[in-house]
Short mmCIF file of C-alpha atoms in Angstrom, two decimals:
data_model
loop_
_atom_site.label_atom_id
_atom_site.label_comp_id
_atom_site.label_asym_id
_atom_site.label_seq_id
_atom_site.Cartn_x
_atom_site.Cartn_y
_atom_site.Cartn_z
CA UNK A 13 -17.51 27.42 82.75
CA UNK A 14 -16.96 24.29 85.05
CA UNK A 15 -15.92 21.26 83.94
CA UNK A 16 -15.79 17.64 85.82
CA UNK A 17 -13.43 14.37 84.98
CA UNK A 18 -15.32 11.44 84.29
CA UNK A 19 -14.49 7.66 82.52
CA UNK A 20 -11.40 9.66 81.60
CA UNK A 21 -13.39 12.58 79.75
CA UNK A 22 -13.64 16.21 80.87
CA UNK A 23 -17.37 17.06 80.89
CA UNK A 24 -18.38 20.93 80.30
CA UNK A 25 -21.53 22.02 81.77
CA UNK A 26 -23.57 25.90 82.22
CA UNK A 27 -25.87 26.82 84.79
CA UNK A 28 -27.59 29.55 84.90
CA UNK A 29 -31.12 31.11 86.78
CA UNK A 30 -31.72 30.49 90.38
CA UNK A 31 -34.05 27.85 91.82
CA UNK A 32 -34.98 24.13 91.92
CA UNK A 33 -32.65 22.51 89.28
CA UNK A 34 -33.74 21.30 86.10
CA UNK A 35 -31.06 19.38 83.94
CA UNK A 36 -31.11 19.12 80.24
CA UNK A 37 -29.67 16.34 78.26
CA UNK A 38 -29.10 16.37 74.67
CA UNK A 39 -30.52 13.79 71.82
CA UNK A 40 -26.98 11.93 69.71
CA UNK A 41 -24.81 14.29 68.06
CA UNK A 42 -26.68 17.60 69.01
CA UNK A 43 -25.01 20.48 70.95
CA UNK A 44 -26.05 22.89 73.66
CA UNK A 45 -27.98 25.15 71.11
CA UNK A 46 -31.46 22.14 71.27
CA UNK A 47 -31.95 23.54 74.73
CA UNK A 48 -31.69 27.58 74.03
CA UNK A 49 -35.71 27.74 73.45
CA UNK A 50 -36.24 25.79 76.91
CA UNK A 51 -33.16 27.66 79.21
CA UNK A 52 -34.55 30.96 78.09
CA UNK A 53 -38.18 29.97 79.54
CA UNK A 54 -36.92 27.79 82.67
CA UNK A 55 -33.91 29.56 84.12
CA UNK A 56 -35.25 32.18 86.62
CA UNK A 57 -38.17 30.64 88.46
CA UNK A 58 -35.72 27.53 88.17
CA UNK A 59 -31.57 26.61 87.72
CA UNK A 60 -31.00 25.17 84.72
CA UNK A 61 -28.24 22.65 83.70
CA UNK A 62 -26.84 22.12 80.56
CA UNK A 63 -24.24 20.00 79.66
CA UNK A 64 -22.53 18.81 76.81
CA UNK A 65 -22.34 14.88 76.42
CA UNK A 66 -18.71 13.31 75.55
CA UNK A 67 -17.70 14.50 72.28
CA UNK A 68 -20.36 17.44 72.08
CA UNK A 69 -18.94 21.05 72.32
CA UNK A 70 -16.30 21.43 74.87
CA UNK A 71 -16.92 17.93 76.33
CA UNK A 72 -14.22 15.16 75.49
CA UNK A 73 -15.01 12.77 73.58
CA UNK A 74 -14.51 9.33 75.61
CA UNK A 75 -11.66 6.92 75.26
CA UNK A 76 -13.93 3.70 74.24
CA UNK A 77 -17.58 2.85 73.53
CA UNK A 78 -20.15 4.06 75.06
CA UNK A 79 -23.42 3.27 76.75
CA UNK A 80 -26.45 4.84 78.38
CA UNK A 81 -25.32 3.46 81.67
CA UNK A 82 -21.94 5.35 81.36
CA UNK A 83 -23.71 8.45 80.18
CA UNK A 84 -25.90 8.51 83.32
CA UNK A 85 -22.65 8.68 85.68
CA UNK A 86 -21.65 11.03 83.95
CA UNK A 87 -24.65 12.86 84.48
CA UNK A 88 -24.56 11.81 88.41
CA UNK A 89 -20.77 13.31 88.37
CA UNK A 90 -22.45 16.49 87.10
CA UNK A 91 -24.53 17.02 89.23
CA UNK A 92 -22.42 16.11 92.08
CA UNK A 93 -19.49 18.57 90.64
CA UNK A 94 -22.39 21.47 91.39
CA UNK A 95 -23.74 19.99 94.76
CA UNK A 96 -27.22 19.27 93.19
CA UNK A 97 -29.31 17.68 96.07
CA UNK A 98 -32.38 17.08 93.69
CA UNK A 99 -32.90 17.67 90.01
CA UNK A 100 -35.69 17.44 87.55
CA UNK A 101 -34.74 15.63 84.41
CA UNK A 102 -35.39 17.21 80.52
CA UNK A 103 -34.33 14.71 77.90
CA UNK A 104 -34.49 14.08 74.58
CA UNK A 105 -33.77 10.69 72.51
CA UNK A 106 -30.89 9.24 73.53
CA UNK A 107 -31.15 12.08 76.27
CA UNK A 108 -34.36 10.66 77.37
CA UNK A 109 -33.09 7.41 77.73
CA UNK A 110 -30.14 8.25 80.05
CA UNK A 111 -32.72 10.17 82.10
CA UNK A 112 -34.68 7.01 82.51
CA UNK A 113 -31.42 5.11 83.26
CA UNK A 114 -30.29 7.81 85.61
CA UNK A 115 -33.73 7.93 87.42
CA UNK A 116 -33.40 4.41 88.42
CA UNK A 117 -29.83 4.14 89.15
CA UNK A 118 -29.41 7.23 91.49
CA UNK A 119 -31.70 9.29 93.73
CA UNK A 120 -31.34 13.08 92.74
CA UNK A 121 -34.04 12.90 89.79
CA UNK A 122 -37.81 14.73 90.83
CA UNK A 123 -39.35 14.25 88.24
CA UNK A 124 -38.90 13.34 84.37
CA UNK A 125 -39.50 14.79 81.12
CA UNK A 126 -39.23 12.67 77.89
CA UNK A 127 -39.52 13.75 74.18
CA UNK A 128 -39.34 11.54 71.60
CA UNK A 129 -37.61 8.60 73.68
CA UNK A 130 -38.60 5.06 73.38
CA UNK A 131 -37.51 1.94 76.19
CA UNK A 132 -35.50 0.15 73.92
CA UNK A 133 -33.09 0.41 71.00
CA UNK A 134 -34.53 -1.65 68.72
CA UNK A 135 -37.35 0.73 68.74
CA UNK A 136 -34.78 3.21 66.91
CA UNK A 137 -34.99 3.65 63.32
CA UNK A 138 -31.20 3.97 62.83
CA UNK A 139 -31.34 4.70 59.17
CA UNK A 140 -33.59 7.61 60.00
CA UNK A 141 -31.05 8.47 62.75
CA UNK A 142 -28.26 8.41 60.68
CA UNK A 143 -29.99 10.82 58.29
CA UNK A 144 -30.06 13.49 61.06
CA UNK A 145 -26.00 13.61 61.29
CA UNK A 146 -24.43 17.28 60.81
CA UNK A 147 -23.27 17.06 56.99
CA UNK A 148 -25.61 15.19 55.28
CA UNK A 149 -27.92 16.90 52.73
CA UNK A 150 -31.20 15.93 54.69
CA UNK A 151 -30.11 16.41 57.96
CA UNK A 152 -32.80 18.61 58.75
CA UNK A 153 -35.67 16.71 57.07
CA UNK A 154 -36.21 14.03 60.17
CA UNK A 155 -35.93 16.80 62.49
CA UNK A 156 -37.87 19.47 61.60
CA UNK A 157 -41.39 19.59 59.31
CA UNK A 158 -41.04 21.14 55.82
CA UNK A 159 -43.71 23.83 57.28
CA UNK A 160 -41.78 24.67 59.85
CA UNK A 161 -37.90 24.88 57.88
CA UNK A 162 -39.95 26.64 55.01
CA UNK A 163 -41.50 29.68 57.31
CA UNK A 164 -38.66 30.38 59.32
CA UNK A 165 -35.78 31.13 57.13
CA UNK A 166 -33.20 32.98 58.94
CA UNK A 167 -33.66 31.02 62.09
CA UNK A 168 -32.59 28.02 59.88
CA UNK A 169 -29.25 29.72 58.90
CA UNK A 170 -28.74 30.54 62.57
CA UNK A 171 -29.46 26.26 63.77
CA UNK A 172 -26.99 25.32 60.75
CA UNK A 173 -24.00 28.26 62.21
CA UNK A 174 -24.82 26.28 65.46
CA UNK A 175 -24.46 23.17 64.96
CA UNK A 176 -21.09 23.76 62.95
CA UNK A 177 -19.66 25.20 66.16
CA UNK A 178 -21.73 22.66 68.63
CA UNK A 179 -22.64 19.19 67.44
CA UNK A 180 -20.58 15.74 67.82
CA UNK A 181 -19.56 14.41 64.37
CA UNK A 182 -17.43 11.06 62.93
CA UNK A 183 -16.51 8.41 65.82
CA UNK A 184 -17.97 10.54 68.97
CA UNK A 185 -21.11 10.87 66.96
CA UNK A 186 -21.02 7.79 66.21
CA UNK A 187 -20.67 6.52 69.58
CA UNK A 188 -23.62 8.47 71.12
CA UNK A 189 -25.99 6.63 68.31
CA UNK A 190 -24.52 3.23 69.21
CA UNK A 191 -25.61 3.85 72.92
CA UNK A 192 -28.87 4.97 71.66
CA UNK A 193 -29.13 1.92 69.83
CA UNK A 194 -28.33 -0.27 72.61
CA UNK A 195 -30.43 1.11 75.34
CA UNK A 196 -32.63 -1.39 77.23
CA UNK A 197 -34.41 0.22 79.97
CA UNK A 198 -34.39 -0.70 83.40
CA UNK A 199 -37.44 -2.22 84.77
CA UNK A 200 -39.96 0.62 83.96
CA UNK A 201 -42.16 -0.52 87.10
CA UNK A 202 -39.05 0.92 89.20
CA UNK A 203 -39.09 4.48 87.70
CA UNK A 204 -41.52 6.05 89.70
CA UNK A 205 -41.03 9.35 89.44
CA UNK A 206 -43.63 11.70 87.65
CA UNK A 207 -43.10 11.47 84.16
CA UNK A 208 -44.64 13.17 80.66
CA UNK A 209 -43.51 11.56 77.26
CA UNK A 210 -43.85 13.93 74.51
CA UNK A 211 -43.71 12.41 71.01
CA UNK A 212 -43.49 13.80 67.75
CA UNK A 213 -46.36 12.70 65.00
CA UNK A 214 -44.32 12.27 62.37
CA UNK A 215 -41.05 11.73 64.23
CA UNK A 216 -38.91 8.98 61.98
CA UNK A 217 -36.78 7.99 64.56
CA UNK A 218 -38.99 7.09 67.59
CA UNK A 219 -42.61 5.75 66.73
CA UNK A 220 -45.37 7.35 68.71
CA UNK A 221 -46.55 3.91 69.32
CA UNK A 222 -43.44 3.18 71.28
CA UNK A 223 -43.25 6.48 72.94
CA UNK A 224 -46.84 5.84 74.07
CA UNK A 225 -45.70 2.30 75.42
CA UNK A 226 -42.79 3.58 77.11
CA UNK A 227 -45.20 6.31 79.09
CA UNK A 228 -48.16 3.35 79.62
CA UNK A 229 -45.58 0.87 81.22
CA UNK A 230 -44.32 3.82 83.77
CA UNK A 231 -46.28 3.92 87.20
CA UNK A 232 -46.97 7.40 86.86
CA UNK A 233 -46.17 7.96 83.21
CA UNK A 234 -48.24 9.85 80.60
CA UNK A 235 -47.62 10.56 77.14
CA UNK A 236 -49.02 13.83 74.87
CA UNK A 237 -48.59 13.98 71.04
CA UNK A 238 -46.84 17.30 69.55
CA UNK A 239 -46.93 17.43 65.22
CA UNK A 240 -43.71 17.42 63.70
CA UNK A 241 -40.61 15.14 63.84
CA UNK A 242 -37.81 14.07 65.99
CA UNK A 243 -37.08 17.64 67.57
CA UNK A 244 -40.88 18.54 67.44
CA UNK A 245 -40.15 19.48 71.36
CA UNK A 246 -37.98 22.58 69.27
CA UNK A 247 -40.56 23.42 66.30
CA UNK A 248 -43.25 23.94 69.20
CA UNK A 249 -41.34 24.78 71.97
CA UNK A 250 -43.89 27.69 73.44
CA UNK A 251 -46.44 25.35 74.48
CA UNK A 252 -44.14 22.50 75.26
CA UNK A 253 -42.26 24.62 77.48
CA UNK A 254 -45.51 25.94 78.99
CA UNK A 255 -45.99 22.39 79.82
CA UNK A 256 -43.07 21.84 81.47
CA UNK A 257 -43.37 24.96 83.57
CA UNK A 258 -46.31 23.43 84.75
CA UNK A 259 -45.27 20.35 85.69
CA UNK A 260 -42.17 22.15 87.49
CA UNK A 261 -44.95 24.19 89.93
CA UNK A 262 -46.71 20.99 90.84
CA UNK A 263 -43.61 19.17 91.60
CA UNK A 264 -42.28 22.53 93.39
CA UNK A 265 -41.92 21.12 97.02
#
């Protein structure tokens, strides 16, 4: 299970399959279990990536504040740690937005896919992100839609065991939804990488209106609704991740 020392954290991070690298990076406050529907799809035709941001699982939690821009060295000191040439990018929310960051600041990222990511913080409903911390009585309501939580039981007690073991909580918590909430893209005309923007209908924290601007403003952006909320990437992860696939095989060489 390697680890790598950055802005005086120790960063955990898995690999596993064999193939073109896709990285995976995690939405504020959640662990390693957002990406289990996704790693069991991708990892074989492709290497997967998964790492824990500071204060998340095994990872540190950092020493001061943070922000995107910090995030997305520590991403770059990732994937330098596992002598990643080129990587294509999976994030989500705050994840999503250190992609973006990462995309323009360094030159391993293919390609880039977004879910439920907006190009600026004040686009973040922090109330509503609040409401998603581990803990609180509703903190599955902005995530997930009542269909969804109400059909599938069991696999609801398994996301809750989790995220107990998994997810950042008080200050390093916290800190991850400050940097979400401070986030101001780089000039989006500069990210020119393929990218898809998936946004949830109903998400609370991210407006599809602003997930659709983010993906218009993008030279070779485009954005697809998915119904649901902020993890609606999770409640429909089949054909999202059949999506994905795809886009992996036409960005293959």
């Amino acid at each position: 299970m390697p680890t790598v020392s950055t802005h005086g954290a120790s960063i955990h991070y898995e690999t596993d399959g064999d193939g073109p690298t896709v990285v995976f990076v995690n939405d504020v406050g959640y662990g390693a279990w957002l990406w289990g529907w996704h790693n069991d799809a991708v990892a074989g035709p492709s290497e997967t990536v998964v790492w824990d941001l500071p204060g998340t699982g095994r990872s540190d939690a950092s020493d001061g504040p943070l922000d995107v821009a910090t995030l997305a060295a520590a991403l770059e000191a990732v994937l330098s740690d596992h002598g990643v040439a080129n990587a294509h990018l999976v994030g989500a929310g705050l994840g999503g937005m250190v992609a973006l960051r990462y995309a323009h600041r360094y030159n391993r990222a293919r390609t880039l896919t977004l879910y439920c990511t907006a190009a600026s913080g004040d686009a973040v409903d922090e109330a509503a992100l609040s409401g998603l911390a581990l803990g609180g009585p509703d903190s599955l309501d902005g995530a997930f839609s009542p269909a969804f939580r109400d059909g599938a039981p069991d696999l609801f007690e398994q996301i809750s065991t989790w995220r107990a073991d998994e997810d950042a909580t008080g200050d390093a918590r916290a800190a991850q939804a400050a940097a979400m909430a401070g986030f101001d893209a780089p000039p989006l005309y500069e990210v020119t990488q393929p990218t898809e923007v998936y946004y949830g209908l109903d998400d609370p924290v991210v407006a599809p209106e602003d997930a659709e601007s983010l993906a218009a403003n993008l030279p070779r952006g485009s954005a697809a609704a998915v119904e649901g909320r902020h993890c609606c990437y999770v409640e429909h992860a089949p054909a999202v991740t059949d999506r994905l696939l795809a886009m992996l095989d036409e960005h293959a060489d």
